[in-house]
Coordinates of C-alpha atoms and ligand atoms in Angstrom, one line a residue:
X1 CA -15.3 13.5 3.4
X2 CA -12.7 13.4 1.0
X3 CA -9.8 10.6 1.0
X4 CA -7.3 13.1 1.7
X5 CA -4.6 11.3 3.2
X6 CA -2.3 13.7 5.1
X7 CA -0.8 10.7 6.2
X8 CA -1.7 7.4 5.7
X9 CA -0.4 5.4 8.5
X10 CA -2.7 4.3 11.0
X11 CA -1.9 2.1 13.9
X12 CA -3.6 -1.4 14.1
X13 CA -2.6 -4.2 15.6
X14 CA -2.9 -7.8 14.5
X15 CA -4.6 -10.4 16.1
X16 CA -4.0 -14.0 15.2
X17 CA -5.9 -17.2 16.6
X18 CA -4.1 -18.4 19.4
X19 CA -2.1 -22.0 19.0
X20 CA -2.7 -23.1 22.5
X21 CA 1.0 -24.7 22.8
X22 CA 2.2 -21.0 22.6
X23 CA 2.7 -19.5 26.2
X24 CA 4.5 -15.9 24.4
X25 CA 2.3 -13.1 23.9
X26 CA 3.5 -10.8 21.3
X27 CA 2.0 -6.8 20.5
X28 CA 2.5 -6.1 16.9
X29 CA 1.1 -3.3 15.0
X30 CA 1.9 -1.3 11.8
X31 CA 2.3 2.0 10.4
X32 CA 2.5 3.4 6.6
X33 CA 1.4 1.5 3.6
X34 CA -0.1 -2.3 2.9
X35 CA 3.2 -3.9 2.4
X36 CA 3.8 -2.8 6.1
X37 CA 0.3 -4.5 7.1
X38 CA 1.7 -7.7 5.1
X39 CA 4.8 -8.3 6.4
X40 CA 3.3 -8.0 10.3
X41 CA 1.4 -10.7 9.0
X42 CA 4.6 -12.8 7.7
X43 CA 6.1 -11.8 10.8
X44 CA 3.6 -13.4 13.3
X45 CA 3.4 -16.5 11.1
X46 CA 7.4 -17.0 11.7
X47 CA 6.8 -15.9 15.2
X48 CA 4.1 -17.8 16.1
X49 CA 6.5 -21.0 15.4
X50 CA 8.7 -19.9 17.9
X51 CA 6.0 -19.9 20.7
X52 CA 4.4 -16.3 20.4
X53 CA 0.3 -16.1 20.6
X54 CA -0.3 -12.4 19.3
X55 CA -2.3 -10.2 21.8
X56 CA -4.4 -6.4 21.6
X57 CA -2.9 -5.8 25.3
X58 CA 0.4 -3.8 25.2
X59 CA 0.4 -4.0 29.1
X60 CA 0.4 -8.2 28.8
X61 CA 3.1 -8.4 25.9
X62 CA 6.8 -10.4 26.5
X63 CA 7.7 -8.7 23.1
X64 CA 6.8 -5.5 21.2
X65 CA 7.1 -5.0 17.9
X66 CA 6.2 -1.7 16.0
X67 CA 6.6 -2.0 11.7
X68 CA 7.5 1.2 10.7
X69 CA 7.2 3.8 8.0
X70 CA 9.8 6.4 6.6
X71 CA 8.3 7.9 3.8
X72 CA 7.3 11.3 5.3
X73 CA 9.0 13.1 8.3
X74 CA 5.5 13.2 10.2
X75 CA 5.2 8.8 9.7
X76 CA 8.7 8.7 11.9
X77 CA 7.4 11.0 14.6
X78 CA 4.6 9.0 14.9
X79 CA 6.3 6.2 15.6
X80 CA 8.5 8.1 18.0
X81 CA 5.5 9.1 19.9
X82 CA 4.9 5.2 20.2
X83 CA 8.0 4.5 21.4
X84 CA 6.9 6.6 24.3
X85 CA 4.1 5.1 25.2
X86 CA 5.7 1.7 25.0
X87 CA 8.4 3.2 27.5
X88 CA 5.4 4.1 30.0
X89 CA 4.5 0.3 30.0
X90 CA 8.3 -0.9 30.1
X91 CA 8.1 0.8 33.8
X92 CA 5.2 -2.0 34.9
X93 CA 6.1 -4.7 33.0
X94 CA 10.6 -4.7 32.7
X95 CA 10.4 -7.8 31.2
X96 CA 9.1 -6.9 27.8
X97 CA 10.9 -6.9 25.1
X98 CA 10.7 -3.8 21.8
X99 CA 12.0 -4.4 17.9
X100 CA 11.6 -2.1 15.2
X101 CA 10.9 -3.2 12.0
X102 CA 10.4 -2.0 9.0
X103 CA 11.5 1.1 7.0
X104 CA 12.9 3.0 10.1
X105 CA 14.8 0.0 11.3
X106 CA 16.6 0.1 7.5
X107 CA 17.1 3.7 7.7
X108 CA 18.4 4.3 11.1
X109 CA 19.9 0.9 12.1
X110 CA 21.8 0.8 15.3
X111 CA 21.4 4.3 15.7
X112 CA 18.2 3.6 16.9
X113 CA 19.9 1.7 19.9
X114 CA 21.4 4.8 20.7
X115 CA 18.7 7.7 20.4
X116 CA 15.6 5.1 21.7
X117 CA 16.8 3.4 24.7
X118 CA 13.8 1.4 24.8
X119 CA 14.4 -0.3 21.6
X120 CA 16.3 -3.9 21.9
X121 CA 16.0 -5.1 18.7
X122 CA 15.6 -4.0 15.0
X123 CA 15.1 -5.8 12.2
X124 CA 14.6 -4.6 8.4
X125 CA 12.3 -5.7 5.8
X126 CA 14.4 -8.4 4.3
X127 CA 15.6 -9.9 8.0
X128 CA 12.4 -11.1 9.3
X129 CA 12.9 -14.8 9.0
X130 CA 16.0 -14.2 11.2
X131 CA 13.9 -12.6 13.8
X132 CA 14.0 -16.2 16.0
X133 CA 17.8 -15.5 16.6
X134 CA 17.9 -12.1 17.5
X135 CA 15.0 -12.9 20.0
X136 CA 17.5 -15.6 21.5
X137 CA 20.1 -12.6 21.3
X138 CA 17.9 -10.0 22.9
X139 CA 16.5 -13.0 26.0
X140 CA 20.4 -13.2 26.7
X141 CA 20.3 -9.7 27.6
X142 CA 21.8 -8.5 24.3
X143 CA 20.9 -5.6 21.8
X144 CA 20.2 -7.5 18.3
X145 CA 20.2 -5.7 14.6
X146 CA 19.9 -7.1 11.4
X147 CA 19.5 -4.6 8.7
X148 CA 21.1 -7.1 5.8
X149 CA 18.8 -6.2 2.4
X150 CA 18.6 -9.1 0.1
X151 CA 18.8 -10.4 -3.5
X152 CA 16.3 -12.9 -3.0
X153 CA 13.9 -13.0 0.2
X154 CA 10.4 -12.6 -1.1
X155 CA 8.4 -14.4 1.7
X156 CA 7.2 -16.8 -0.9
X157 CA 7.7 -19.9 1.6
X158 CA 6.1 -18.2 4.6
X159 CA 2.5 -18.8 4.6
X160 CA 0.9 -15.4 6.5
X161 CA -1.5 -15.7 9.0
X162 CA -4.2 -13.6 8.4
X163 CA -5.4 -10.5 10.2
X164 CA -8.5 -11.8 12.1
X165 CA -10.2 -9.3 10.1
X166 CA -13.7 -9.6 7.8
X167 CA -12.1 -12.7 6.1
X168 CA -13.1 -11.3 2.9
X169 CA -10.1 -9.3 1.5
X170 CA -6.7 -10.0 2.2
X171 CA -3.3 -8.5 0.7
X172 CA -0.8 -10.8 -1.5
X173 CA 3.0 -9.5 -2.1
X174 CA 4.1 -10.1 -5.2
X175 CA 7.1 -7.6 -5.4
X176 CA 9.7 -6.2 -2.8
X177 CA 11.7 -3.3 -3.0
X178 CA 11.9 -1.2 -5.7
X179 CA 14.7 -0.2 -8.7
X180 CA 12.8 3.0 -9.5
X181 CA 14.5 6.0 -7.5
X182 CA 12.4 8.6 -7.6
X183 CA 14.3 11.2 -6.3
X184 CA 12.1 12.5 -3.4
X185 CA 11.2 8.7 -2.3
X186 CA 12.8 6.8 0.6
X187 CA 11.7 3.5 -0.6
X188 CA 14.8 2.4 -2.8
X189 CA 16.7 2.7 0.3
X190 CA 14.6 1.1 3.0
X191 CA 13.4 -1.8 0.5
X192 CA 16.3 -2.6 -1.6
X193 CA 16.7 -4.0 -4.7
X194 CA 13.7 -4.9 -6.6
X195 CA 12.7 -8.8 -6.7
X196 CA 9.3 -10.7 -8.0
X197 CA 8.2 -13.8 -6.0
X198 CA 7.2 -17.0 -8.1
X199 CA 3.8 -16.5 -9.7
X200 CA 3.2 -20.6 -8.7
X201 CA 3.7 -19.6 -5.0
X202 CA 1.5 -16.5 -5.5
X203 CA -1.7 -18.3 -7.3
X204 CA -0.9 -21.5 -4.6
X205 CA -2.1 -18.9 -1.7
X206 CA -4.8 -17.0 -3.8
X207 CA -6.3 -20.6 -4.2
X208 CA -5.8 -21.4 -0.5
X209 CA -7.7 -17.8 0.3
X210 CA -10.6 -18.4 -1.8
X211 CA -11.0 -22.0 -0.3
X212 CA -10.9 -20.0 3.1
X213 CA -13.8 -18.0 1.8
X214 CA -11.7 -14.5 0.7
X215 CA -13.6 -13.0 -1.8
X216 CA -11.0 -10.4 -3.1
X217 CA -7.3 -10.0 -3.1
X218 CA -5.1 -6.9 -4.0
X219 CA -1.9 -8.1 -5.6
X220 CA 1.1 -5.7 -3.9
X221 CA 4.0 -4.2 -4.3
X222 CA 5.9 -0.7 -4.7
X223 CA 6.0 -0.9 -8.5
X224 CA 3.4 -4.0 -9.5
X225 CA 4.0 -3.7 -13.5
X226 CA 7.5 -4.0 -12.9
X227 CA 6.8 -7.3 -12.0
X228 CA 8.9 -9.9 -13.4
X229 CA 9.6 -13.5 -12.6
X230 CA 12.4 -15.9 -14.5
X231 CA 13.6 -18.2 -11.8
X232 CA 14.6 -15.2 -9.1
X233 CA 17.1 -12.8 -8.5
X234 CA 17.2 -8.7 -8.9
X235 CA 15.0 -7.3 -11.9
X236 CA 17.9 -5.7 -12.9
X237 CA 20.1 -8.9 -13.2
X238 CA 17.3 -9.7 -15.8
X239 CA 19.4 -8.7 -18.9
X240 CA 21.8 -11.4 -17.7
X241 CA 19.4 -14.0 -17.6
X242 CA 19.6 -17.6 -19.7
X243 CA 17.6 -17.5 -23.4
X244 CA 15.7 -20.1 -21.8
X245 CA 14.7 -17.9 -18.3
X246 CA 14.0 -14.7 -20.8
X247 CA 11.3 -17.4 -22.6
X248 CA 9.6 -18.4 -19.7
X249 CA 10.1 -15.4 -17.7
X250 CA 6.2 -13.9 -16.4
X251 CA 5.7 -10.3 -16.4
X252 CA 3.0 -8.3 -15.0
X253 CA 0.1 -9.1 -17.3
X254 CA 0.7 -12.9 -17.3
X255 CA 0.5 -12.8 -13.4
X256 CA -2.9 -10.9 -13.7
X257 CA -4.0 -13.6 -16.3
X258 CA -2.9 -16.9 -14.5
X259 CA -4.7 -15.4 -11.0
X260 CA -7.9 -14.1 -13.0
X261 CA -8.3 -17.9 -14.2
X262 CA -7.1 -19.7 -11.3
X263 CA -10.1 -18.2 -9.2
X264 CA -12.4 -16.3 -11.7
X265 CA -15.0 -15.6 -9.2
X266 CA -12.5 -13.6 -6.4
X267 CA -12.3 -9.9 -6.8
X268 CA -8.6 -8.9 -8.2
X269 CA -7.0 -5.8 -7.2
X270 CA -3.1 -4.2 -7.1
X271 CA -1.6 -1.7 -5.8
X272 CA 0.7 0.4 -6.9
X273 CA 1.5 0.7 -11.1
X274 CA 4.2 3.5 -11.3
X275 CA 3.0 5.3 -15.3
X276 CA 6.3 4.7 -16.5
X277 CA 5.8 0.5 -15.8
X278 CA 2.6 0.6 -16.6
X279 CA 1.9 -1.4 -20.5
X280 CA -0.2 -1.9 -22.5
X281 CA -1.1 -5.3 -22.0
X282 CA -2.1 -4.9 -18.5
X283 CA -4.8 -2.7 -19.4
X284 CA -5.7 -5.2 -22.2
X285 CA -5.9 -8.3 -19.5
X286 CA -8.3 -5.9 -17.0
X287 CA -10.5 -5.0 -19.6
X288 CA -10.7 -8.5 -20.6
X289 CA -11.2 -10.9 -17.0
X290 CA -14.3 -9.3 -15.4
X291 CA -12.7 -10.4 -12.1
X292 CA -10.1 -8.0 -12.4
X293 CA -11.5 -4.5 -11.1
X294 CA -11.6 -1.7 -13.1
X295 CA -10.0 0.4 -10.9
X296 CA -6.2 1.9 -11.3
X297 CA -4.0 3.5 -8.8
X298 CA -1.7 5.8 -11.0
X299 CA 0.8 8.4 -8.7
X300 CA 1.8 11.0 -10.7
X301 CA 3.0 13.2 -8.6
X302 CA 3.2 16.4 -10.6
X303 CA 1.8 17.7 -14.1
X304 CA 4.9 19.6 -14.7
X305 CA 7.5 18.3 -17.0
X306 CA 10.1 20.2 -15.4
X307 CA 9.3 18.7 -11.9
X308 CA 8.2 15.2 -13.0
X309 CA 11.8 15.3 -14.3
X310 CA 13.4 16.4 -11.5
X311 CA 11.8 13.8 -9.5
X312 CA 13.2 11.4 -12.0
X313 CA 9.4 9.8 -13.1
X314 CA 10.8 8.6 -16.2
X315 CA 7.2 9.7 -18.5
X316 CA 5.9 13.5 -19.8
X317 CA 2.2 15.1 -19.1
X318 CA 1.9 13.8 -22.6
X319 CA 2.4 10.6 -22.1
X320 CA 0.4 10.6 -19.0
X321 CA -2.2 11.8 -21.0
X322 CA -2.0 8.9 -23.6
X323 CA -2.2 6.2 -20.9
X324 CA -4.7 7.8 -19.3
X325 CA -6.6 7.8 -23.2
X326 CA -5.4 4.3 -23.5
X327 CA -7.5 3.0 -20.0
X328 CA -10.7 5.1 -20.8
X329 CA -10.9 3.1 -24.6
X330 CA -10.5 -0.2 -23.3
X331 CA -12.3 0.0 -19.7
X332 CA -14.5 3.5 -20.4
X333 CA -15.7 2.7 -16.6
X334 CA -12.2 2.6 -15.3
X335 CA -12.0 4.0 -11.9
X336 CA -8.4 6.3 -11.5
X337 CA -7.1 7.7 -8.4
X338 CA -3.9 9.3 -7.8
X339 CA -0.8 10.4 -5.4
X340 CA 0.4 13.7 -6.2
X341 CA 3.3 15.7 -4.0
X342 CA 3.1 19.4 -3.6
X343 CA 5.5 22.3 -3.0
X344 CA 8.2 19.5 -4.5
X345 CA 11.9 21.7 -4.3
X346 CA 11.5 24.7 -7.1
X347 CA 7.9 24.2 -7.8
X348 CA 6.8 27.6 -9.4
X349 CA 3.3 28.9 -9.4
X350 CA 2.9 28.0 -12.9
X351 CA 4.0 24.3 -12.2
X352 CA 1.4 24.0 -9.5
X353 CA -1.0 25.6 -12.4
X354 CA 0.1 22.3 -14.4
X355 CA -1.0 20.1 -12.1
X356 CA -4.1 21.6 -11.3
X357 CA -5.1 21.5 -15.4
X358 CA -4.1 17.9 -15.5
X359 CA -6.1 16.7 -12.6
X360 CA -9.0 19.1 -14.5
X361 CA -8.4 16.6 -17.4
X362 CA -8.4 13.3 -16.1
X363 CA -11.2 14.0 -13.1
X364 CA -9.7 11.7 -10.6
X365 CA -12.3 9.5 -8.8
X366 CA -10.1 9.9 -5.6
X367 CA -6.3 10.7 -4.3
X368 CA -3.8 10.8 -1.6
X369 CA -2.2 14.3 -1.9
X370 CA 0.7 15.3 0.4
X371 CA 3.5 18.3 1.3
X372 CA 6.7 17.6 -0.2
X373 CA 8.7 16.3 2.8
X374 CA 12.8 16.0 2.7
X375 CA 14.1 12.5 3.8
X376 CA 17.7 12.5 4.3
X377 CA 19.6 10.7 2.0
X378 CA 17.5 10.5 -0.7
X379 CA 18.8 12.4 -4.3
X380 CA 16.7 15.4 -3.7
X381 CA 18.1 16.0 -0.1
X382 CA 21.2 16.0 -1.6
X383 CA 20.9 17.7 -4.9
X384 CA 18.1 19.9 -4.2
X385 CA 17.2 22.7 -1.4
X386 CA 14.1 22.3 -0.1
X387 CA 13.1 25.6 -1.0
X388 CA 9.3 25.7 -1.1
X389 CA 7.8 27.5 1.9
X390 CA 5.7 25.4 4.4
X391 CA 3.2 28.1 3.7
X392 CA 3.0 28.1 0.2
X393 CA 3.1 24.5 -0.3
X394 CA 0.1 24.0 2.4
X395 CA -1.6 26.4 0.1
X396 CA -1.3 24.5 -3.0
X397 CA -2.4 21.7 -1.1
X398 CA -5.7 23.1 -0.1
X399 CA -6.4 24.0 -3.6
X400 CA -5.4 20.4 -4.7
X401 CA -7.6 18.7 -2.4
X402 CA -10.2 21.1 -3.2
X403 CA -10.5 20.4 -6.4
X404 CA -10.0 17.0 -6.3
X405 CA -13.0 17.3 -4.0
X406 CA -14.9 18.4 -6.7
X407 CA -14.0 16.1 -8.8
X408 CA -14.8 12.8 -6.6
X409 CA -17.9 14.4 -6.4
X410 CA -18.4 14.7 -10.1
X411 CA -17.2 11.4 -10.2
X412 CA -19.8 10.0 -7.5
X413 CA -22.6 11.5 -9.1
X414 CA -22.1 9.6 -12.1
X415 CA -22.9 6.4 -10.4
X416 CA -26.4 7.9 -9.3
X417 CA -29.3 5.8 -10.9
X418 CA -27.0 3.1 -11.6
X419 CA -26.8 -0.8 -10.1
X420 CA -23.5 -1.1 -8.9
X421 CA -21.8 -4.6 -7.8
X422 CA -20.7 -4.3 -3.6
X423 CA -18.6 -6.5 -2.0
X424 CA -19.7 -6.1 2.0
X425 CA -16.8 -5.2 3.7
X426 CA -18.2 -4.2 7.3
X427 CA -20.8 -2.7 8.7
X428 CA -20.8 1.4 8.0
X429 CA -19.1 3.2 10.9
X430 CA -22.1 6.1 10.9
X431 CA -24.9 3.3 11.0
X432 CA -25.4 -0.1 12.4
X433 CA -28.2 -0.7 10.2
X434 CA -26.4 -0.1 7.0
X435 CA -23.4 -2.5 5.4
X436 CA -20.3 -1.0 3.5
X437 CA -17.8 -1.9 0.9
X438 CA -17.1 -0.9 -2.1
X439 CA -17.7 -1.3 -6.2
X440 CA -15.3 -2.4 -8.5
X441 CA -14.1 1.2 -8.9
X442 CA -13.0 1.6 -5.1
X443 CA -15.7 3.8 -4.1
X444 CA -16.9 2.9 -1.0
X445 CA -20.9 2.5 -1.4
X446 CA -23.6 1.6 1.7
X447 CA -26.9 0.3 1.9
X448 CA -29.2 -1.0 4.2
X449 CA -28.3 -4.5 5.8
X450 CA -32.1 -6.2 5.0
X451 CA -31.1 -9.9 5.0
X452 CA -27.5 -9.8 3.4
X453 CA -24.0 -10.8 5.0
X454 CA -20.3 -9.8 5.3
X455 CA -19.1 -11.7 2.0
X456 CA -21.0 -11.1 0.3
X457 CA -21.7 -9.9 -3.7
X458 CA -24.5 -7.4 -4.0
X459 CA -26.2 -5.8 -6.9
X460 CA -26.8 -2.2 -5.5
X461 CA -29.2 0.8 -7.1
X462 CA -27.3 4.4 -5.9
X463 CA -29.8 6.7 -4.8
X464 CA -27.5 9.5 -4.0
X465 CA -23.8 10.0 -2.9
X466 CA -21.5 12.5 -1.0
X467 CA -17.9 13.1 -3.1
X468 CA -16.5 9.7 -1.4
X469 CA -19.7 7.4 -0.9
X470 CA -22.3 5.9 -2.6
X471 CA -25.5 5.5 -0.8
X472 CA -28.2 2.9 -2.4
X473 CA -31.0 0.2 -1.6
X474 CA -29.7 -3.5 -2.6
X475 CA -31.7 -4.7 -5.2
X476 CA -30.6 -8.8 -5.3
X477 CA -27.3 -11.0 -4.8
X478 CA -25.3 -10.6 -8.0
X479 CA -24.2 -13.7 -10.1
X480 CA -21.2 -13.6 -8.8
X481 CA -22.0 -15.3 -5.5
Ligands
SAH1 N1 5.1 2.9 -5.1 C1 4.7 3.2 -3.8 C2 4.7 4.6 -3.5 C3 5.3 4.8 -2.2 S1 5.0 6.1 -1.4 C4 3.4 2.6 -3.4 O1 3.3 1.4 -3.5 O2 2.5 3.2 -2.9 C5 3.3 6.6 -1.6 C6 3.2 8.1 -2.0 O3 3.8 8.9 -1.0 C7 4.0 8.4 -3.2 O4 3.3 8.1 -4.4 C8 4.2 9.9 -3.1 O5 3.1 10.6 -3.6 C9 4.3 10.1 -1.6 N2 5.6 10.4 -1.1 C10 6.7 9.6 -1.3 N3 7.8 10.3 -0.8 C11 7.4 11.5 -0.4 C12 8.0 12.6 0.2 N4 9.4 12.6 0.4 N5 7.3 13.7 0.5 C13 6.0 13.7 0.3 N6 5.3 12.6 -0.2 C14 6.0 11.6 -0.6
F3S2 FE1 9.2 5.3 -4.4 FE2 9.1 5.9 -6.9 FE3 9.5 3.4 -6.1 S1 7.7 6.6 -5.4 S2 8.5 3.3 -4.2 S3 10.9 5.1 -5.8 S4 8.2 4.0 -7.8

């Protein structure tokens, strides 16, 4: 199957060990993209403080918390449709208690006290440290909101506590927000003003996850090569900054480099570089720390100049082009995948036709493609009509998945006869016998178990492959271990 992603958000709730002080039993799950999955876990590390054990059982929970996504129209039904559900348990159990976080909270605010009657609380992305309060607010039978965005809150001092997952992989955050405005995108709105955490706070829990055994990390943030630390505050009050702060400031590369050497044996990943961020010198430190994966998640959206512009991605197809020649001659294996929005407002046949050739000349390993969807208040709501029939733009989809399809397969193919290095995730969800994770490039590979364990590094042969996975025998641990 390919990785088409009609819509990414998937419900899962988190699970943390129990502190057996704690008597409070919180639900929490998330919807949308990692940074959602992240801050549910910042969010039950402040909450578990305040008394609350995390627990799978919606039926059991005092509180409810849902972390929401806005970025397509479909991500807010969903959460609608959970709302419901948590309504249905509200009738056995009065007492609990439901907040909305995340994007929707921002978006909608108190409205959502008025069109959800179930909802108590909601708290956006940048108010989660003042979640204690508002639970003292909603206990005293009071509706509490706190929508406030923020100059400064990056989480840096809260120290998450981990999905009880494999124990191998974990997300770090090292941006919030975003200064990008795309012109379809939601994001700038929900997430404010974009900010960089301290790179000493970031490598101080990389270290603590590698001496808990982690064996990769994937460095996020809406726009990662934006990054840029010089004491705090906005990117964009940067220019401002002291001669001293603009010396010492870190950017994106010098994050990569002070992670790759604080623990040169754990897997580095990010997620995601936005074309226009994305320099030079951040391909130059990947190709140079064989920690760092070769893999690169690079949006583009469209292939059309016309429409890239109107979307307000601040590079040409040309340009693309050149960073895309720039990866392949320093990291020739580099893995690429890509998000790419169809049916975008005004999108002509022949711009569709310019982002089929461009996908024909980069060959994608993999992608998330989606239908342009219209999110109110955003600069193409309000400038543009969206004017591209459902029909039409389900149509192009089809034909961009399809040949992305062909392309992942070309891409999968070219791993066939060669030893590949595999991180075990999990075991593979078609066979008990086999173990999966993935290669430096992302591509998810499984092999049989024999005697090897979740953590662990592999060197695997590929026998043969379907367009998104690798199938091979393990031939040895790698060096790596
Ligand atoms: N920088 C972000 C991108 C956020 S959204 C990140 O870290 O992933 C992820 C993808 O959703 C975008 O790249 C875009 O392809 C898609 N998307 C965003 N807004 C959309 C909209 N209004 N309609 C359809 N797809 C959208
Ligand atoms: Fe959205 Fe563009 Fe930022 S897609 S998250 S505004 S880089």
């Amino acid at each position: 199957m390919e990785k088409i992603i009609d819509e990414k958000q998937q419900g899962n709730s988190l699970v943390i060990e129990p502190k057996k002080q704690n008597t409070r039993k919180l639900f929490i799950e998330s919807y949308g993209c990692a940074m959602n999955f992240s801050d549910s876990e910042i969010v039950a590390s402040i909450l578990s403080k305040e008394g609350f054990n995390t627990t799978q059982n919606l039926e059991e929970a005092d509180l409810v918390l849902v972390n929401t996504c806005s970025i397509r129209e479909k991500a807010e039904q969903t959460v609608r449709k959970r709302l419901e559900k948590y309504n249905a348990v509200k009738r056995i159990n009065p007492g609990m208690k439901v907040g909305v976080l995340g994007c929707m909270a921002e978006r909608l605010k108190d409205k959502f006290l008025e069109e959800e009657k179930i909802v108590d609380l909601v708290v956006g992305p940048d108010a989660y440290k003042d979640l204690p309060n508002l639970i003292n607010e909603v206990e005293a039978g009071r509706n509490a909101v706190n929508v406030i965005l923020s100059k400064e809150e990056t989480y840096a001092d809260v120290s998450p506590v981990r999905l009880q997952s494999n124990g191998v992989s974990a997300f770090v955050s090292i941006t919030r927000g975003c200064d990008n405005m795309c012109t379809f995108c939601v994001v700038p709105f929900t997430r404010g003003r974009e900010r960089s955490r301290d790179p000493q706070s970031i490598v101080e829990e990389v270290n603590d996850l590698a001496a808990k055994g982690y064996k990769e990390i994937t460095l996020l943030g809406q726009n990662v090569d934006s990054y840029l630390w010089y004491g705090g505050g906005l990117k964009k009050d940067f220019k401002d900054a002291s001669e001293i702060q603009k010396a010492t400031a870190t950017n994106f590369a010098g994050l990569l480099k002070l992670v790759a050497e604080a623990q040169p044996k754990m897997r580095i990943r990010f997620s995601t570089s936005n074309p226009q961020d994305m320099t030079l010198d951040v391909i130059e430190a990947m190709a140079k720390y064989p920690n760092i994966c070769n893999y690169i998640h690079l949006p583009v959206q469209s292939g059309s100049d016309r429409i890239l512009q109107k979307m307000n991605r601040l590079h040409t197809r040309e340009e693309y082009f050149s960073l895309i020649n720039n990866i392949k001659d320093l990291i020739p294996d580099c893995g690429i995948s890509h998000d790419i929005i169809t049916g975008f407002p005004t999108e002509t046949e022949e711009d569709h036709q310019d982002t089929l050739s461009l996908m024909k000349y980069v060959k994608y390993h993999f992608g998330f493609m989606f239908a342009y969807s219209e999110r109110p208040g955003t600069m193409a709501a309000r400038k543009f009509e969206d004017d591209v029939p459902e029909e039409i733009k389900k149509r192009r989809l089809t034909e961009i998945v399809s040949l992305q399809q062909e392309h992942s397969l070309y891409r999968t193919q070219q791993f066939i006869g060669k030893t590949v290095e595999v991180l075990i995730e999990k075991e593979s969800k078609k066979s008990s016998e086999q173990w999966s994770g993935r290669n430096p490039q992302s591509t998810v590979v499984v092999f049989p178990k024999e005697n090897y364990k979740i953590g662990d590094f592999v060197n695997v042969k590929i026998k043969n492959c379907t367009s998104a996975t690798l199938i091979g025998e393990p031939v040895g641990l790698s060096e790596n271990n």
